[in-house]
mmCIF file of C-alpha atoms in Angstrom:
data_model
loop_
_atom_site.group_PDB
_atom_site.id
_atom_site.type_symbol
_atom_site.label_atom_id
_atom_site.label_comp_id
_atom_site.label_asym_id
_atom_site.label_seq_id
_atom_site.Cartn_x
_atom_site.Cartn_y
_atom_site.Cartn_z
ATOM 1 C CA MET A 27 -14.211 -14.585 52.157
ATOM 2 C CA SER A 28 -15.411 -11.125 50.991
ATOM 3 C CA GLN A 29 -18.802 -10.847 49.345
ATOM 4 C CA VAL A 30 -18.941 -11.510 45.606
ATOM 5 C CA LYS A 31 -20.622 -8.680 43.670
ATOM 6 C CA ALA A 32 -22.146 -10.487 40.698
ATOM 7 C CA VAL A 33 -23.951 -9.413 37.535
ATOM 8 C CA ILE A 34 -26.104 -11.926 35.660
ATOM 9 C CA ALA A 35 -25.708 -11.583 31.893
ATOM 10 C CA ASP A 36 -28.112 -13.946 30.156
ATOM 11 C CA ALA A 37 -30.611 -13.370 27.357
ATOM 12 C CA GLN A 38 -33.159 -15.733 28.953
ATOM 13 C CA PHE A 39 -35.485 -14.266 31.589
ATOM 14 C CA LEU A 40 -36.002 -17.664 33.249
ATOM 15 C CA ALA A 41 -32.243 -18.211 33.501
ATOM 16 C CA ARG A 42 -31.751 -14.819 35.170
ATOM 17 C CA ALA A 43 -34.620 -15.519 37.557
ATOM 18 C CA GLY A 44 -33.129 -18.907 38.398
ATOM 19 C CA PHE A 45 -29.726 -17.407 39.182
ATOM 20 C CA ARG A 46 -31.374 -14.702 41.317
ATOM 21 C CA GLN A 47 -33.172 -17.340 43.366
ATOM 22 C CA LEU A 48 -30.056 -19.490 43.679
ATOM 23 C CA PHE A 49 -27.809 -16.660 44.815
ATOM 24 C CA SER A 50 -30.415 -15.247 47.214
ATOM 25 C CA GLU A 51 -29.805 -18.366 49.319
ATOM 26 C CA ASN A 52 -26.104 -17.524 49.673
ATOM 27 C CA GLU A 53 -25.080 -14.535 51.789
ATOM 28 C CA GLN A 54 -21.640 -14.390 50.199
ATOM 29 C CA VAL A 55 -23.070 -13.557 46.767
ATOM 30 C CA SER A 56 -24.763 -10.220 46.085
ATOM 31 C CA ILE A 57 -26.545 -9.655 42.754
ATOM 32 C CA VAL A 58 -25.827 -6.014 41.860
ATOM 33 C CA GLY A 59 -27.312 -6.072 38.363
ATOM 34 C CA GLU A 60 -28.683 -7.977 35.397
ATOM 35 C CA ALA A 61 -28.294 -7.678 31.653
ATOM 36 C CA ALA A 62 -30.159 -9.200 28.720
ATOM 37 C CA THR A 63 -27.942 -7.616 26.035
ATOM 38 C CA ALA A 64 -24.309 -6.614 25.610
ATOM 39 C CA ALA A 65 -25.261 -2.919 25.725
ATOM 40 C CA GLN A 66 -27.057 -3.418 29.042
ATOM 41 C CA LEU A 67 -24.063 -5.325 30.391
ATOM 42 C CA ASP A 68 -21.680 -2.485 29.527
ATOM 43 C CA THR A 69 -23.939 -0.042 31.384
ATOM 44 C CA VAL A 70 -24.286 -2.242 34.474
ATOM 45 C CA ILE A 71 -20.529 -2.822 34.665
ATOM 46 C CA ASP A 72 -19.866 0.935 34.564
ATOM 47 C CA LEU A 73 -22.518 1.670 37.201
ATOM 48 C CA GLN A 74 -21.977 -1.195 39.646
ATOM 49 C CA ASP A 75 -18.286 -2.135 39.294
ATOM 50 C CA PRO A 76 -18.970 -5.865 39.901
ATOM 51 C CA SER A 77 -16.308 -8.443 40.753
ATOM 52 C CA LEU A 78 -17.917 -11.260 38.734
ATOM 53 C CA ILE A 79 -20.049 -11.663 35.608
ATOM 54 C CA VAL A 80 -22.159 -14.828 35.290
ATOM 55 C CA PHE A 81 -22.311 -14.970 31.504
ATOM 56 C CA ASP A 82 -23.991 -16.942 28.723
ATOM 57 C CA TYR A 83 -22.846 -15.977 25.227
ATOM 58 C CA TYR A 84 -25.063 -18.554 23.509
ATOM 59 C CA ASN A 85 -27.572 -16.145 21.955
ATOM 60 C CA THR A 86 -25.926 -14.174 19.187
ATOM 61 C CA ASN A 87 -28.751 -11.610 19.051
ATOM 62 C CA HIS A 88 -27.933 -10.573 22.628
ATOM 63 C CA PHE A 89 -24.397 -11.682 23.559
ATOM 64 C CA SER A 90 -21.404 -13.212 21.827
ATOM 65 C CA ILE A 91 -17.934 -14.538 22.596
ATOM 66 C CA ASP A 92 -16.619 -11.349 20.997
ATOM 67 C CA ASP A 93 -18.322 -9.395 23.806
ATOM 68 C CA LEU A 94 -16.475 -11.572 26.280
ATOM 69 C CA HIS A 95 -13.112 -10.868 24.629
ATOM 70 C CA ARG A 96 -13.864 -7.146 24.426
ATOM 71 C CA ILE A 97 -14.805 -6.781 28.083
ATOM 72 C CA ARG A 98 -11.854 -8.895 29.183
ATOM 73 C CA LYS A 99 -9.518 -6.530 27.324
ATOM 74 C CA GLN A 100 -11.178 -3.453 28.824
ATOM 75 C CA LYS A 101 -11.348 -4.834 32.378
ATOM 76 C CA PRO A 102 -8.780 -7.639 32.784
ATOM 77 C CA ASN A 103 -9.396 -7.902 36.548
ATOM 78 C CA LEU A 104 -13.123 -8.529 36.130
ATOM 79 C CA GLN A 105 -13.805 -12.252 36.553
ATOM 80 C CA PHE A 106 -16.208 -14.261 34.391
ATOM 81 C CA LEU A 107 -18.099 -17.469 35.113
ATOM 82 C CA VAL A 108 -19.510 -18.802 31.848
ATOM 83 C CA VAL A 109 -22.656 -20.909 32.357
ATOM 84 C CA THR A 110 -24.018 -22.035 29.017
ATOM 85 C CA SER A 111 -25.901 -24.786 27.209
ATOM 86 C CA ASP A 112 -23.339 -24.691 24.383
ATOM 87 C CA THR A 113 -20.801 -27.544 24.262
ATOM 88 C CA SER A 114 -19.059 -26.624 21.010
ATOM 89 C CA LYS A 115 -15.366 -27.454 21.356
ATOM 90 C CA ALA A 116 -14.376 -24.523 19.155
ATOM 91 C CA ASN A 117 -16.371 -22.090 21.307
ATOM 92 C CA ILE A 118 -14.992 -23.501 24.569
ATOM 93 C CA PHE A 119 -11.437 -22.998 23.284
ATOM 94 C CA ARG A 120 -12.249 -19.418 22.208
ATOM 95 C CA ILE A 121 -13.508 -18.685 25.721
ATOM 96 C CA LEU A 122 -10.352 -20.124 27.251
ATOM 97 C CA GLU A 123 -8.245 -17.971 24.923
ATOM 98 C CA SER A 124 -9.883 -14.881 26.425
ATOM 99 C CA GLY A 125 -8.476 -15.780 29.849
ATOM 100 C CA VAL A 126 -11.740 -17.101 31.332
ATOM 101 C CA ASN A 127 -11.040 -20.252 33.364
ATOM 102 C CA SER A 128 -14.417 -21.029 34.944
ATOM 103 C CA ILE A 129 -16.943 -22.683 32.638
ATOM 104 C CA LEU A 130 -20.048 -24.753 33.416
ATOM 105 C CA THR A 131 -22.938 -26.117 31.414
ATOM 106 C CA LYS A 132 -26.522 -25.438 32.425
ATOM 107 C CA HIS A 133 -26.901 -29.089 33.387
ATOM 108 C CA CYS A 134 -24.737 -28.541 36.477
ATOM 109 C CA SER A 135 -26.086 -28.822 40.010
ATOM 110 C CA ARG A 136 -26.788 -26.057 42.509
ATOM 111 C CA ASP A 137 -23.660 -26.832 44.531
ATOM 112 C CA GLU A 138 -21.472 -26.876 41.418
ATOM 113 C CA ILE A 139 -22.684 -23.427 40.393
ATOM 114 C CA ILE A 140 -22.199 -21.945 43.881
ATOM 115 C CA ASN A 141 -18.730 -23.491 44.179
ATOM 116 C CA ALA A 142 -17.844 -22.205 40.715
ATOM 117 C CA VAL A 143 -18.886 -18.662 41.663
ATOM 118 C CA HIS A 144 -16.510 -18.644 44.628
ATOM 119 C CA ALA A 145 -13.709 -20.281 42.642
ATOM 120 C CA ALA A 146 -14.069 -17.735 39.829
ATOM 121 C CA ALA A 147 -14.063 -14.861 42.333
ATOM 122 C CA ARG A 148 -10.772 -16.240 43.718
ATOM 123 C CA LYS A 149 -9.397 -16.428 40.142
ATOM 124 C CA GLU A 150 -9.220 -20.222 40.342
ATOM 125 C CA LYS A 151 -10.106 -22.684 37.609
ATOM 126 C CA PHE A 152 -13.445 -24.435 37.775
ATOM 127 C CA PHE A 153 -14.789 -26.663 35.006
ATOM 128 C CA CYS A 154 -17.683 -29.077 35.030
ATOM 129 C CA ASN A 155 -16.948 -32.605 33.819
ATOM 130 C CA THR A 156 -18.321 -31.948 30.320
ATOM 131 C CA VAL A 157 -16.022 -28.961 29.792
ATOM 132 C CA LEU A 158 -13.089 -30.661 31.499
ATOM 133 C CA ASP A 159 -13.346 -33.629 29.141
ATOM 134 C CA ILE A 160 -13.254 -31.262 26.145
ATOM 135 C CA ILE A 161 -10.159 -29.504 27.496
ATOM 136 C CA LEU A 162 -8.330 -32.703 28.357
ATOM 137 C CA GLU A 163 -9.221 -34.256 25.014
ATOM 138 C CA LYS A 164 -7.346 -31.423 23.313
ATOM 139 C CA GLN A 165 -4.398 -31.607 25.722
ATOM 140 C CA LEU A 166 -4.087 -35.366 25.336
ATOM 141 C CA GLY A 167 -4.887 -35.551 21.643
ATOM 142 C CA LYS A 168 -1.211 -35.569 20.643
ATOM 143 C CA ASP A 169 1.091 -38.136 19.107
ATOM 144 C CA GLU A 170 2.002 -40.643 21.810
ATOM 145 C CA LYS A 171 5.730 -40.178 21.201
ATOM 146 C CA GLU A 172 5.342 -36.455 21.744
ATOM 147 C CA ILE A 173 3.600 -37.054 25.049
ATOM 148 C CA ASN A 174 6.269 -39.455 26.309
ATOM 149 C CA CYS A 175 9.360 -37.577 25.140
ATOM 150 C CA ALA A 176 9.352 -35.134 28.061
ATOM 151 C CA PRO A 177 8.249 -35.180 31.704
ATOM 152 C CA THR A 178 4.729 -33.980 32.409
ATOM 153 C CA SER A 179 4.580 -30.514 33.936
ATOM 154 C CA LEU A 180 2.270 -30.043 36.909
ATOM 155 C CA THR A 181 1.140 -26.652 38.165
ATOM 156 C CA ASN A 182 1.998 -25.574 41.712
ATOM 157 C CA ARG A 183 -1.576 -26.301 42.785
ATOM 158 C CA GLU A 184 -1.454 -29.768 41.222
ATOM 159 C CA VAL A 185 1.819 -30.523 43.024
ATOM 160 C CA GLU A 186 0.170 -29.482 46.314
ATOM 161 C CA ILE A 187 -2.712 -31.855 45.686
ATOM 162 C CA VAL A 188 -0.442 -34.753 44.647
ATOM 163 C CA THR A 189 1.556 -34.222 47.861
ATOM 164 C CA LEU A 190 -1.572 -34.326 50.023
ATOM 165 C CA VAL A 191 -2.929 -37.399 48.205
ATOM 166 C CA ALA A 192 0.395 -39.186 48.762
ATOM 167 C CA LYS A 193 0.192 -38.329 52.474
ATOM 168 C CA GLY A 194 -3.241 -39.942 52.690
ATOM 169 C CA ILE A 195 -5.164 -36.711 53.319
ATOM 170 C CA SER A 196 -8.892 -37.057 52.638
ATOM 171 C CA THR A 197 -10.584 -34.971 49.947
ATOM 172 C CA ARG A 198 -12.626 -33.014 52.506
ATOM 173 C CA ASP A 199 -9.566 -32.251 54.645
ATOM 174 C CA MET A 200 -7.681 -31.319 51.493
ATOM 175 C CA ALA A 201 -10.460 -28.903 50.525
ATOM 176 C CA ASP A 202 -10.396 -27.308 53.986
ATOM 177 C CA GLN A 203 -6.618 -27.022 54.029
ATOM 178 C CA LEU A 204 -6.430 -25.419 50.572
ATOM 179 C CA CYS A 205 -9.627 -23.343 50.996
ATOM 180 C CA LEU A 206 -11.210 -25.008 47.975
ATOM 181 C CA SER A 207 -14.442 -26.906 47.395
ATOM 182 C CA THR A 208 -14.412 -30.700 47.302
ATOM 183 C CA HIS A 209 -15.596 -30.474 43.685
ATOM 184 C CA THR A 210 -12.533 -28.391 42.808
ATOM 185 C CA ILE A 211 -10.286 -30.998 44.449
ATOM 186 C CA TYR A 212 -11.953 -33.782 42.440
ATOM 187 C CA THR A 213 -11.566 -31.713 39.264
ATOM 188 C CA HIS A 214 -7.860 -31.172 39.942
ATOM 189 C CA ARG A 215 -7.346 -34.876 40.671
ATOM 190 C CA LYS A 216 -9.092 -35.908 37.470
ATOM 191 C CA ASN A 217 -6.981 -33.414 35.521
ATOM 192 C CA ILE A 218 -3.751 -34.649 37.155
ATOM 193 C CA MET A 219 -4.464 -38.327 36.553
ATOM 194 C CA LYS A 220 -5.387 -37.799 32.908
ATOM 195 C CA LYS A 221 -2.342 -35.568 32.423
ATOM 196 C CA LEU A 222 -0.066 -38.251 33.909
ATOM 197 C CA GLY A 223 -1.842 -41.107 32.165
ATOM 198 C CA ILE A 224 -2.587 -42.995 35.395
ATOM 199 C CA ASN A 225 -5.796 -44.579 36.637
ATOM 200 C CA SER A 226 -5.545 -45.090 40.400
ATOM 201 C CA VAL A 227 -4.530 -43.375 43.623
ATOM 202 C CA SER A 228 -1.815 -45.966 44.208
ATOM 203 C CA GLU A 229 -0.228 -45.069 40.857
ATOM 204 C CA LEU A 230 -0.464 -41.388 41.802
ATOM 205 C CA VAL A 231 1.326 -42.074 45.103
ATOM 206 C CA LEU A 232 4.018 -44.025 43.243
ATOM 207 C CA TYR A 233 4.455 -41.114 40.844
ATOM 208 C CA ALA A 234 4.819 -38.710 43.792
ATOM 209 C CA VAL A 235 7.562 -40.905 45.319
ATOM 210 C CA ASN A 236 9.426 -41.573 42.069
ATOM 211 C CA SER A 237 9.353 -37.934 41.010
ATOM 212 C CA GLY A 238 10.579 -36.715 44.396
ATOM 213 C CA ILE A 239 7.424 -34.732 45.175
ATOM 214 C CA VAL A 240 7.257 -36.564 48.514
ATOM 215 C CA ASN A 241 10.221 -37.705 50.583
ATOM 216 C CA THR A 242 9.925 -41.216 52.002
ATOM 217 C CA SER A 243 13.147 -41.053 53.997
ATOM 218 C CA ASN A 244 11.527 -39.347 56.988
#
């Protein structure tokens, strides 16, 4: 994987210092700049042309979700990893509307943050459990009849994972085969099972057989 050129955009000095220390331990991540305000971030982006912004909007005197939307419109190929202490459902949905699909809270572990950086750089989704629960709560918060009136649609990636689960492939081997982290695999599985309304691997395998995702005739 090519090196990730990251900019840390966070109003808190200690947060920026923590990210610097964390990323210094990973040769695949290069910190090319920092910003404590939206104006500084605009300047750093123009000067350094980063591939990823590690961003916390949760200080309205320095950054805002509007800054996120603005930069996304100006530079749609620039990836964002939002790492914030905010868990407002309304704010999370506004971030998702901007096209950002990697969001963590500041309670996440070192490995989660590193894995999220690489996932965001690959334009893959990465959500911590807190954010994932908020997203799924909205997706599943529909009238039951509406949910059951049509078959559930899985993404291509979700179909891949269901296929591998049905074949008995371990999570680690799945992660290696798909070039993802084990956390990302677990996140996808949790998303799939909640989307399908099932609670066990055996039910997931049965779904794969009944839906024709896997062929048992061979």
